[in-house]
Coordinates of N, CA and C in Angstrom, one line a residue:
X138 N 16.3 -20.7 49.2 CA 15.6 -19.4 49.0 C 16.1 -18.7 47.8
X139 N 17.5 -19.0 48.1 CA 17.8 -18.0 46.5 C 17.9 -18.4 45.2
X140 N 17.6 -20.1 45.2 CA 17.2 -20.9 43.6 C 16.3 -20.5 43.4
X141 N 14.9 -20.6 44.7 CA 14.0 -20.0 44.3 C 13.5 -18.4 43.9
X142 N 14.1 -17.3 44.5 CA 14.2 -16.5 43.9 C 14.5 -16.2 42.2
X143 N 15.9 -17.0 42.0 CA 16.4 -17.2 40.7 C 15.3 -17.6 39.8
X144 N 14.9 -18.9 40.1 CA 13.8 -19.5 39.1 C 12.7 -18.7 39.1
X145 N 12.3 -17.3 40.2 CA 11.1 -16.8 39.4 C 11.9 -15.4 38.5
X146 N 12.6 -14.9 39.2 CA 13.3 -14.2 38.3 C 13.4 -14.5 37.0
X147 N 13.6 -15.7 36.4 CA 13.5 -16.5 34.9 C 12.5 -16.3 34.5
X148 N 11.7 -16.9 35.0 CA 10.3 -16.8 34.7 C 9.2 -15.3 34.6
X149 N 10.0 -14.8 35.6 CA 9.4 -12.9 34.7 C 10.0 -12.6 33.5
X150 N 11.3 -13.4 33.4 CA 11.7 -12.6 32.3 C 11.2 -13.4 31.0
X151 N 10.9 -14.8 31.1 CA 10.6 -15.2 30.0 C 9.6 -14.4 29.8
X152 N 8.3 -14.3 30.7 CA 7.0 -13.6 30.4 C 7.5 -12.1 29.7
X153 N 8.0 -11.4 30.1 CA 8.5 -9.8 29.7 C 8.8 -10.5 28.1
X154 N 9.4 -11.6 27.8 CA 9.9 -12.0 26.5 C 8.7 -12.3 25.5
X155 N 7.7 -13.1 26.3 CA 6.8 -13.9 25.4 C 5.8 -12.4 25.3
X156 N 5.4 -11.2 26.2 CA 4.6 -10.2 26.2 C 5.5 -9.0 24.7
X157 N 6.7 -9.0 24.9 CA 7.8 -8.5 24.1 C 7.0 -8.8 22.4
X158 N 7.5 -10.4 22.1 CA 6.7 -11.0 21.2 C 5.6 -11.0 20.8
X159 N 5.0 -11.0 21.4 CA 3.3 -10.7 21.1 C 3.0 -9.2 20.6
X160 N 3.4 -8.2 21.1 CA 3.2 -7.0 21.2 C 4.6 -6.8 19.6
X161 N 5.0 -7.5 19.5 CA 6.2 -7.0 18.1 C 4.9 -8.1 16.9
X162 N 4.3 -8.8 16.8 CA 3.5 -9.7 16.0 C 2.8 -8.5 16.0
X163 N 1.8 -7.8 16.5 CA 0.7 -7.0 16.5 C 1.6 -6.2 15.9
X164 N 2.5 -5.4 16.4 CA 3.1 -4.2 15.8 C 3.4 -4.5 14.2
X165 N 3.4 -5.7 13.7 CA 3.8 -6.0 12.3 C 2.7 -6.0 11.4
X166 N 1.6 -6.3 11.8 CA 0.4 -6.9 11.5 C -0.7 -5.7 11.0
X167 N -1.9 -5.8 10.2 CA -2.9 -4.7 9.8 C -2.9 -4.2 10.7
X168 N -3.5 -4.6 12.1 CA -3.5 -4.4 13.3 C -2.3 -3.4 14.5
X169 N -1.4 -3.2 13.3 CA -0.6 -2.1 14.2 C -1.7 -0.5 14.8
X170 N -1.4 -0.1 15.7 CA -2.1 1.1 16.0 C -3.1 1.2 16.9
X171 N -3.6 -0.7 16.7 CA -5.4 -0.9 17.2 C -5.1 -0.4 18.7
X172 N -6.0 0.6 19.2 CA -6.0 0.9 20.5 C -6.8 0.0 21.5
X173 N -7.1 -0.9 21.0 CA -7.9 -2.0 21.8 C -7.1 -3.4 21.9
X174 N -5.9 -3.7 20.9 CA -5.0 -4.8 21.3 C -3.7 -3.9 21.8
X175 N -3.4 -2.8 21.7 CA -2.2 -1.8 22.7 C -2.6 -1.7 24.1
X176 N -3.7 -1.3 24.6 CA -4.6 -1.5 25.5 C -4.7 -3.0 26.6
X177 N -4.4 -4.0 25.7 CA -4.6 -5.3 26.4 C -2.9 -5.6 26.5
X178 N -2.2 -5.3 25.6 CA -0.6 -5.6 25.6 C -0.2 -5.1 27.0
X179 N -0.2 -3.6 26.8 CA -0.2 -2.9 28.1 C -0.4 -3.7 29.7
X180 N -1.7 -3.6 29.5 CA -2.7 -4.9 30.5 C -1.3 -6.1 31.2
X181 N -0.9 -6.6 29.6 CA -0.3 -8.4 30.3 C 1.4 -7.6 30.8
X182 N 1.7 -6.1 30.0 CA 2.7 -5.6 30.9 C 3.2 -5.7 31.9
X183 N 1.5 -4.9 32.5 CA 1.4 -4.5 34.3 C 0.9 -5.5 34.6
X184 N 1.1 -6.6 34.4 CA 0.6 -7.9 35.0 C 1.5 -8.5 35.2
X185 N 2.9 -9.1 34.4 CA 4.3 -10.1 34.8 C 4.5 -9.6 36.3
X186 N 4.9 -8.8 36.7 CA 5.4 -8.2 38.2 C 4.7 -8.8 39.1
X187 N 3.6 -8.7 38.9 CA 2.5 -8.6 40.1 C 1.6 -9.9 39.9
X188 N 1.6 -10.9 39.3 CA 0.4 -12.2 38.6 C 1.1 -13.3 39.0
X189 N 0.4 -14.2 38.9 CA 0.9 -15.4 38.8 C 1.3 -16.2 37.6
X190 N 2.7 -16.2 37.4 CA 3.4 -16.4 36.0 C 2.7 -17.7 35.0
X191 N 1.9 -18.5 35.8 CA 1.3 -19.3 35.0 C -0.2 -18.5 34.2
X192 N -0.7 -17.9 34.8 CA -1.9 -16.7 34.6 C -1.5 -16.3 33.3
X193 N -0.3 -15.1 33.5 CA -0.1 -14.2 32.9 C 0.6 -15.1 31.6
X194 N 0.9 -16.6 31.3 CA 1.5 -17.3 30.3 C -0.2 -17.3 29.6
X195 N -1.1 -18.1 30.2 CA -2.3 -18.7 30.1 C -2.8 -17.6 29.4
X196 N -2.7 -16.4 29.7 CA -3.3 -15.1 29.1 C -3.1 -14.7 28.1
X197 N -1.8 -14.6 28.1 CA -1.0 -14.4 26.6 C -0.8 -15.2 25.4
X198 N -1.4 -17.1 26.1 CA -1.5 -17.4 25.1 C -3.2 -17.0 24.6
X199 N -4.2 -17.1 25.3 CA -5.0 -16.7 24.7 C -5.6 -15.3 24.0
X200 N -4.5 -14.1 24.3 CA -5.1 -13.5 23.2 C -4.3 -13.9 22.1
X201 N -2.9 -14.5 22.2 CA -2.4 -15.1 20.5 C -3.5 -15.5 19.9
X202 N -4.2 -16.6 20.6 CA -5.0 -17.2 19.4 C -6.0 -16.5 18.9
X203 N -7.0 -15.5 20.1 CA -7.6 -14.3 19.6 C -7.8 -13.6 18.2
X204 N -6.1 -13.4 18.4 CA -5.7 -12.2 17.3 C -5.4 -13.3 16.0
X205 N -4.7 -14.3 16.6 CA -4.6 -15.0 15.3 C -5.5 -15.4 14.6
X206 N -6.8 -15.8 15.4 CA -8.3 -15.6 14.2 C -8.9 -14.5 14.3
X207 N -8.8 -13.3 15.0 CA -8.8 -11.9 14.1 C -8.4 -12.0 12.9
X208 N -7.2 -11.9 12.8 CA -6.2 -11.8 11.7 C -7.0 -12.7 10.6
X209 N -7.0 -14.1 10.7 CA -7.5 -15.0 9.7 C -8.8 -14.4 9.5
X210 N -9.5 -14.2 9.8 CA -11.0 -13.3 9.5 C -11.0 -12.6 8.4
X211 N -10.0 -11.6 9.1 CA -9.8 -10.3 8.2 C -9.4 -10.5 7.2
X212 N -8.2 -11.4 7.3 CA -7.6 -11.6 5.7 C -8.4 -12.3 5.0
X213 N -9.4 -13.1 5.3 CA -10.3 -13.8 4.4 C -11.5 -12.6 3.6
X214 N -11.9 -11.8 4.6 CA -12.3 -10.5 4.3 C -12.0 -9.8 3.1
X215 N -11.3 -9.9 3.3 CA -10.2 -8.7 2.5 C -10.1 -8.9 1.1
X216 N -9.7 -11.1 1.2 CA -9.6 -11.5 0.0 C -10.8 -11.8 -0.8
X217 N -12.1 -11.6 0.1 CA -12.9 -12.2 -0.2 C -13.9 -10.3 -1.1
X218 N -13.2 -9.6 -0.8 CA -13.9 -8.1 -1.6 C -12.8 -8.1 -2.6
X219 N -11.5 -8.2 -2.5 CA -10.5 -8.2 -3.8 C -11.2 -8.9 -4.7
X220 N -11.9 -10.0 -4.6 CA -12.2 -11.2 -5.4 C -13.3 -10.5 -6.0
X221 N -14.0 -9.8 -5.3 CA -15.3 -9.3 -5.6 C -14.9 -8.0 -7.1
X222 N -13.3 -7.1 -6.8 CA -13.2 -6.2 -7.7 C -13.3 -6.7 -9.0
X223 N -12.2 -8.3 -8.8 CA -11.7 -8.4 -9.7 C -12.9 -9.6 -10.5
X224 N -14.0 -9.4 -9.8 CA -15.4 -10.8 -10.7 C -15.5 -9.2 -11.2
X225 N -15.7 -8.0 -11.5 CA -17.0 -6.9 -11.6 C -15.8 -6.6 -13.0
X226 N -14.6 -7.2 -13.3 CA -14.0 -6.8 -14.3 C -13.7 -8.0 -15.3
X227 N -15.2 -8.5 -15.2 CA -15.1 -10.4 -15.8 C -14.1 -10.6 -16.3
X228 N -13.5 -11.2 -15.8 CA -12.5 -12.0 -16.6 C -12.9 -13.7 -16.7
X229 N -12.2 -14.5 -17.5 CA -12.8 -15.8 -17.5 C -13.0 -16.4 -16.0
X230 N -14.2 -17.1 -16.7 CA -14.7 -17.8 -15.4 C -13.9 -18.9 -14.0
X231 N -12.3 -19.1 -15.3 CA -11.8 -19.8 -14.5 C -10.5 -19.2 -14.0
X232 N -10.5 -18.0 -13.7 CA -9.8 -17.0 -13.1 C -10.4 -17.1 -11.7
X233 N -11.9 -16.6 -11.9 CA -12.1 -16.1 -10.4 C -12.7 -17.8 -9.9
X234 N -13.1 -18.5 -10.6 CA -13.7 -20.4 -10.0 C -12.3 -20.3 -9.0
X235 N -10.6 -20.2 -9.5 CA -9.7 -21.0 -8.9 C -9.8 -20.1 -7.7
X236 N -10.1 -18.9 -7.0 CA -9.8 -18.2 -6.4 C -10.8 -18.8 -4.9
X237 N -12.3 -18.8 -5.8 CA -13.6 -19.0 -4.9 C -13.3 -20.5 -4.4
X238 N -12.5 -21.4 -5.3 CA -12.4 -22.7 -4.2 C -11.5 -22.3 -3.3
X239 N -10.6 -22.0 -3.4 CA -9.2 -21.9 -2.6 C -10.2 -21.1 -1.2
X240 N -10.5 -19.8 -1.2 CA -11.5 -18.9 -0.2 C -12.3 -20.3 0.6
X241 N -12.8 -21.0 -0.6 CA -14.0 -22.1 0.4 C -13.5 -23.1 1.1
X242 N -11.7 -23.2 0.6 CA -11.1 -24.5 1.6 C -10.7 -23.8 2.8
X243 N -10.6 -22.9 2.9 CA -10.1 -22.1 4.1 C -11.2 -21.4 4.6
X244 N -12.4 -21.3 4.3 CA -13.4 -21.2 5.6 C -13.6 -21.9 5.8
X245 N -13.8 -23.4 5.2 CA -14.4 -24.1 5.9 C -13.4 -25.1 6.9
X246 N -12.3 -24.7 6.7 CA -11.2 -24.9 8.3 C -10.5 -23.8 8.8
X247 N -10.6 -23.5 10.0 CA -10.1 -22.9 10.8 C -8.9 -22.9 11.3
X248 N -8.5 -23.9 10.8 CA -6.8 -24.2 10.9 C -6.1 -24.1 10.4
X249 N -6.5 -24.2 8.8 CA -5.7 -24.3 7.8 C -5.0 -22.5 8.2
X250 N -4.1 -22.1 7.4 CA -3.6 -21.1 7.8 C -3.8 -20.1 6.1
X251 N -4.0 -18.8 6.6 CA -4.3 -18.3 5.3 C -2.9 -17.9 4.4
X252 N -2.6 -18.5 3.2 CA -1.5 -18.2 2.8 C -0.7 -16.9 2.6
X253 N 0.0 -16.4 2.9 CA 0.8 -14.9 3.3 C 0.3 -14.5 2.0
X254 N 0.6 -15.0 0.6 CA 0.3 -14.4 -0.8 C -0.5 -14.3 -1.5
X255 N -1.9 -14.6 -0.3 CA -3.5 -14.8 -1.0 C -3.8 -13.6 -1.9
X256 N -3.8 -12.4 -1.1 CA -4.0 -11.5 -1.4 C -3.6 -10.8 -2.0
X257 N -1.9 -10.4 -2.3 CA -1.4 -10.5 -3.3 C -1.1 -11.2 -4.6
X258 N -1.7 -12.3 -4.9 CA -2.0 -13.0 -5.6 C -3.8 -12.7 -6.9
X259 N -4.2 -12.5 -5.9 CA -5.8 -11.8 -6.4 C -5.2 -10.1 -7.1
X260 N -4.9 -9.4 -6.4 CA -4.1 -8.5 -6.4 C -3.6 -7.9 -7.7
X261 N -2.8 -8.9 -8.1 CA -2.0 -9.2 -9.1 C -2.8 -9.3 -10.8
X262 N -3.8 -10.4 -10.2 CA -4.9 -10.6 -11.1 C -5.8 -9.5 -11.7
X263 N -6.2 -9.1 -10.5 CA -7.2 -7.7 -10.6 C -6.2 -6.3 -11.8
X264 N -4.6 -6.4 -11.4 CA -4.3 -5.2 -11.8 C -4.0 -5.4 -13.7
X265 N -3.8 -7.0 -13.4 CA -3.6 -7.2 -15.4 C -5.1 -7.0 -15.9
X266 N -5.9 -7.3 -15.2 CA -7.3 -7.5 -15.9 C -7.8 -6.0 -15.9
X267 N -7.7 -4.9 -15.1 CA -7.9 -3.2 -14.8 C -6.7 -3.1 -16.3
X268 N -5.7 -3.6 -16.0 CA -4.6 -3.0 -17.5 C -5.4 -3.4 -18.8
X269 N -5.5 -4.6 -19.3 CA -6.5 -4.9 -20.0 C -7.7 -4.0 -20.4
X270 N -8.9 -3.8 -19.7 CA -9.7 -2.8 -19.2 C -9.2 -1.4 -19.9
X271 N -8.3 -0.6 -19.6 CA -7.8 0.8 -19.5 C -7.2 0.3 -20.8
X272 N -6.6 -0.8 -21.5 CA -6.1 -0.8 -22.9 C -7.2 -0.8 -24.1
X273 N -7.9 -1.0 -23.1 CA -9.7 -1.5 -24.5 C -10.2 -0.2 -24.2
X274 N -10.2 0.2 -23.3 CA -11.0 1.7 -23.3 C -10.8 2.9 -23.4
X275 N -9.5 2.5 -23.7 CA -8.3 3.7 -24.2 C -8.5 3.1 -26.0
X276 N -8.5 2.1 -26.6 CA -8.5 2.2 -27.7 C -9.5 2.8 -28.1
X277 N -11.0 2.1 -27.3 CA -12.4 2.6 -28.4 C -12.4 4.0 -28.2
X278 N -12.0 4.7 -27.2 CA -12.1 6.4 -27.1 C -11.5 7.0 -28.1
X279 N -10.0 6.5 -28.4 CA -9.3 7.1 -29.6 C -10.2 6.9 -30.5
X280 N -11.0 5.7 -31.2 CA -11.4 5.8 -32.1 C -12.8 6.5 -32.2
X281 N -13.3 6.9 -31.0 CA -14.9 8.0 -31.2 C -13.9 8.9 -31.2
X282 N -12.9 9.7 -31.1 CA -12.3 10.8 -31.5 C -12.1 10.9 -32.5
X283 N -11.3 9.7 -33.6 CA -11.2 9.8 -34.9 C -12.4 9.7 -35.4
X284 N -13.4 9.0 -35.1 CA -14.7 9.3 -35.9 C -15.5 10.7 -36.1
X285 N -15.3 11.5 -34.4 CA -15.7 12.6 -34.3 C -15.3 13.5 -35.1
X286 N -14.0 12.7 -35.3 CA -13.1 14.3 -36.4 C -13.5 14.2 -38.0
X287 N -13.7 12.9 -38.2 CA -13.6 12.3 -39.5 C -15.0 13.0 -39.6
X288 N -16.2 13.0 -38.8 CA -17.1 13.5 -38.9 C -17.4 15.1 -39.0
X289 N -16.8 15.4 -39.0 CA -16.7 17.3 -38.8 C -18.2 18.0 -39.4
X290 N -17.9 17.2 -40.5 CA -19.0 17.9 -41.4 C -20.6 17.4 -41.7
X291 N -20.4 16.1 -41.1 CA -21.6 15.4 -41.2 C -22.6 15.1 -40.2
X292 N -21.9 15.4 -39.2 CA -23.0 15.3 -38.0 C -23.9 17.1 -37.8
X293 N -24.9 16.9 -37.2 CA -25.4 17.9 -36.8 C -24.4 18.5 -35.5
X294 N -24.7 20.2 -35.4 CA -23.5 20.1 -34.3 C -24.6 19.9 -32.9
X295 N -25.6 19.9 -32.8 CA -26.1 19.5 -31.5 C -25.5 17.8 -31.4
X296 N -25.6 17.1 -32.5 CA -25.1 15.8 -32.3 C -23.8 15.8 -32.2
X297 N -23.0 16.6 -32.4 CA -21.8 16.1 -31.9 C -21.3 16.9 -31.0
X298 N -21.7 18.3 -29.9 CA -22.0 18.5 -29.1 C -21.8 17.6 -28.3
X299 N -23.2 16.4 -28.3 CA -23.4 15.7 -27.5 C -22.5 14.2 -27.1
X300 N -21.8 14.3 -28.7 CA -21.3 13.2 -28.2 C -20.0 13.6 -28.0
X301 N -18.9 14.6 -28.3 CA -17.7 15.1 -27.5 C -18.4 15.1 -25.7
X302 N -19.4 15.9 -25.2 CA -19.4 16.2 -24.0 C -19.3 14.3 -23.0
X303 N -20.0 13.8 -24.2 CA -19.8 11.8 -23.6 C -18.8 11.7 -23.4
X304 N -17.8 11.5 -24.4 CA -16.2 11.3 -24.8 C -15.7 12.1 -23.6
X305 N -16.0 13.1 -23.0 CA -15.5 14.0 -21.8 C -15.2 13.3 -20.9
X306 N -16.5 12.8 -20.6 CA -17.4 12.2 -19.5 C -16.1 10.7 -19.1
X307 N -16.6 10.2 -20.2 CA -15.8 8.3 -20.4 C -14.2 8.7 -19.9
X308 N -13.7 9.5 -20.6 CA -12.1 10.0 -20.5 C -11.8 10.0 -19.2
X309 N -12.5 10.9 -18.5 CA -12.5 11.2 -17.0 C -12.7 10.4 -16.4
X310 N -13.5 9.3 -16.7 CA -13.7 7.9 -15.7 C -12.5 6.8 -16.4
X311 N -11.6 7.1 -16.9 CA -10.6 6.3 -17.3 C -9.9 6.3 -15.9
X312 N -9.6 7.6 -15.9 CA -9.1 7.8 -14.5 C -9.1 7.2 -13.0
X313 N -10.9 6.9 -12.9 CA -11.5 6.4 -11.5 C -11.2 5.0 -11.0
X314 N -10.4 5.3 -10.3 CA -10.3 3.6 -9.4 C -11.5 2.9 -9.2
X315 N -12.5 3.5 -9.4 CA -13.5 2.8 -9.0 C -14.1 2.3 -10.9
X316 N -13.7 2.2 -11.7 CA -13.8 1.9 -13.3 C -14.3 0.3 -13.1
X317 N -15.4 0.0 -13.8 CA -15.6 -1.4 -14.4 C -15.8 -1.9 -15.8
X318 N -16.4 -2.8 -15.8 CA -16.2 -3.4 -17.1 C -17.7 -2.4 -18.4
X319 N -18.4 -1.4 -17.7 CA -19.6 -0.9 -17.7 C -19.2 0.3 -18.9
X320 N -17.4 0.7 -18.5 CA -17.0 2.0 -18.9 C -16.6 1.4 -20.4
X321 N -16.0 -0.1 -20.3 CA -16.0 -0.6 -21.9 C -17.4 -0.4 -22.7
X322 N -18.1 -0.7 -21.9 CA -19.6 -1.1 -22.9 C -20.1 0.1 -23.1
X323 N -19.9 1.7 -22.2 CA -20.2 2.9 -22.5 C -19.3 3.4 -23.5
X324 N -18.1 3.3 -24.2 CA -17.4 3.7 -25.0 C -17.9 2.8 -26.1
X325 N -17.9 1.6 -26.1 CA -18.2 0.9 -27.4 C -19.4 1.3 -28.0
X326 N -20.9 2.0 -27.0 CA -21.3 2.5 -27.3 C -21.9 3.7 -27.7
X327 N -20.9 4.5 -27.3 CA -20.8 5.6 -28.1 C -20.6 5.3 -29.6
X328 N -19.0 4.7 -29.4 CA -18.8 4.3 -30.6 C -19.6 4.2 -31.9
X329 N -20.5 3.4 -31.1 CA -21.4 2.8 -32.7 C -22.2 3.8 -32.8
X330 N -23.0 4.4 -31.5 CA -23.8 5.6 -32.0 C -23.4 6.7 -32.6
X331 N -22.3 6.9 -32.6 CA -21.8 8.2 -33.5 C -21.7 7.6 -35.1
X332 N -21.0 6.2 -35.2 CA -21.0 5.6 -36.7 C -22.6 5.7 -37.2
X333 N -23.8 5.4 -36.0 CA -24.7 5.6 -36.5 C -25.4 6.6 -37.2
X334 N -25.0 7.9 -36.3 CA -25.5 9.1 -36.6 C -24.6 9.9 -37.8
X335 N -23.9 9.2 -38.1 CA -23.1 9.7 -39.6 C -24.1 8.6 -40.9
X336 N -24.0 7.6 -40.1 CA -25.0 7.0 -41.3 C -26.4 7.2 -41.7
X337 N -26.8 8.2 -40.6 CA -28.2 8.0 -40.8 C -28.0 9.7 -41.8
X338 N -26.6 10.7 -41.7 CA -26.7 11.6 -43.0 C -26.3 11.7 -43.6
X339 N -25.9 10.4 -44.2 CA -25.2 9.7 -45.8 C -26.6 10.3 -46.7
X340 N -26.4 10.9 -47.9 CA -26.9 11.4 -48.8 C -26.3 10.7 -50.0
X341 N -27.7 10.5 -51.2 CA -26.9 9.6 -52.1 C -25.4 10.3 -53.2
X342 N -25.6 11.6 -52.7 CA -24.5 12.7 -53.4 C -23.3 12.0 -53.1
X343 N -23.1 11.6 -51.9 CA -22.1 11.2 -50.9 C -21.6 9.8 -51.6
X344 N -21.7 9.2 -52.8 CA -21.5 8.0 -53.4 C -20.9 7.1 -52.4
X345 N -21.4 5.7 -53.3 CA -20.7 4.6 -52.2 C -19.9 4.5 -51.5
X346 N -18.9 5.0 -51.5 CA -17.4 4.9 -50.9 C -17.6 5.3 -49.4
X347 N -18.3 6.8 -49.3 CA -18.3 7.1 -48.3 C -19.7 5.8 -47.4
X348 N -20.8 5.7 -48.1 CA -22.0 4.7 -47.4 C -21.1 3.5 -46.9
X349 N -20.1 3.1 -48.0 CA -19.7 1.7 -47.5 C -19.1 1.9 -45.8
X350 N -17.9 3.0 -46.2 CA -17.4 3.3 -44.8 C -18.3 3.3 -43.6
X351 N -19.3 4.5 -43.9 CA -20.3 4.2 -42.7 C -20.7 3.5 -42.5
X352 N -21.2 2.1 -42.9 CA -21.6 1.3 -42.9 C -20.7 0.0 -42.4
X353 N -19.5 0.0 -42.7 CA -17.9 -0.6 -42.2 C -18.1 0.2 -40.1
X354 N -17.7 1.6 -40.2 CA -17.7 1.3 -38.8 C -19.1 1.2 -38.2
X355 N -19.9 1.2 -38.7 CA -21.3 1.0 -37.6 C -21.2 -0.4 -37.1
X356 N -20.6 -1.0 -38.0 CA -20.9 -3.0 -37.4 C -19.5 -3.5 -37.2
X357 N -18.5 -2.6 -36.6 CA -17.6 -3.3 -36.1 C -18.1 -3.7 -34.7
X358 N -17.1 -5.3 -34.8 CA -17.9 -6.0 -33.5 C -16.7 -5.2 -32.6
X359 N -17.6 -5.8 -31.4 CA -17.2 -5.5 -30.0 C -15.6 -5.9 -29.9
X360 N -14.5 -5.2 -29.0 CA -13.5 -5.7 -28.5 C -13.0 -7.1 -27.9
X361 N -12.4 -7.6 -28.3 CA -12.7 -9.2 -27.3 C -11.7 -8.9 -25.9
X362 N -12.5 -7.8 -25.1 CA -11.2 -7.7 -23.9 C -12.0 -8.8 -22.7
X363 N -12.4 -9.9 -23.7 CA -12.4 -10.8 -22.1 C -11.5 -12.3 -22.7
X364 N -10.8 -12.0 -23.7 CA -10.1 -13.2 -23.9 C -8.8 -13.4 -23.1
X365 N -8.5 -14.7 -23.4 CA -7.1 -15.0 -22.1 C -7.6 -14.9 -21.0

């Protein structure tokens, strides 16, 4: 009677161990807080005392696996909109190709396990190619400011009015976490519109030197911020 006492005694306490564990995984996990896996922890709590210790094993292992393809879901999720930031900031094709196979070998098994540094890895990508981004569009701004200024006297002031209040506009979305590759191609084209609207009031008083110049920045090509 009292081995067997002993041996269930063990056996609650393993379960209080393996319930212990499970509920310290979730507490580590995105998943800390979820009032619907605290809720079920709870549940296999008030169950070791009172269940049948094989039940309450059988239980606990299945919400492991549960949560553990919760979890795999999510992180695929997760990696799978990172991926999405960092396509909307083109970078070369074989940036985001090596990403999209890796994502496709792992949905299409369920076992494989998703690597702890998927995400951080994308992550990582996104923030050089956003640095990149903010270096090109921080250059072409500087230079519609030096144009603007170099322009003082040649633009109409409704035209340049309008194109400081742009320059405003762009500046401020340097800022926005939410910035894509859209805020380059809106500064580059300012850019040339302003070179244009100084060229279009080149007067022949104004001798070549000055036409050549306007004529120099109107056809500077684009930035190459998608090389490397």
């Amino acid at each position: 009677r009292l081995a067997v006492d002993s041996k269930q005694r063990r056996r609650v306490e393993n379960l209080r161990i393996e319930v212990r564990n499970f509920a310290r995984k979730v507490e580590k996990s995105e998943f800390s807080g979820d009032q619907q896996w605290e809720s079920q922890i709870r549940a296999l709590e008030a169950e070791v005392d009172v269940a049948d210790p094989k039940d309450v094993h059988r239980r606990v292992r299945e919400l492991e696996l549960r949560f553990d393809a919760q979890r795999r879901n999510g992180l695929l999720r997760s990696a799978a909109d990172l991926l999405d930031d960092l396509r909307a900031l083109e970078p070369p094709n074989s940036v985001v190709a090596a990403f999209d196979d890796e994502l496709a070998v792992l949905a299409a098994d369920d076992r494989l396990p998703v690597p702890e540094d998927l995400l951080g890895r994308i992550l990582e990508r996104t923030n050089e190619f956003v640095a990149r981004l903010d270096s090109s569009v921080a250059a072409a701004l500087d230079e519609c400011r030096g144009a603007l200024e170099a322009a003082e006297h040649e633009l109409a002031p409704d035209d340049r009015a309008a194109f400081s209040a742009r320059l405003d506009v762009l500046a401020d979305q340097l800022d926005d976490e939410t910035r894509s590759i859209r805020l380059l191609d809106d500064a580059e084209r300012l850019r040339t519109e302003i070179a244009g609207a100084r060229s279009r009031r080149w007067q022949a008083s104004d001798g070549e030197g000055v036409l050549l110049r306007h004529i120099n920045d109107f056809c500077r090509a684009k930035l190459d911020f998608g090389s490397g």
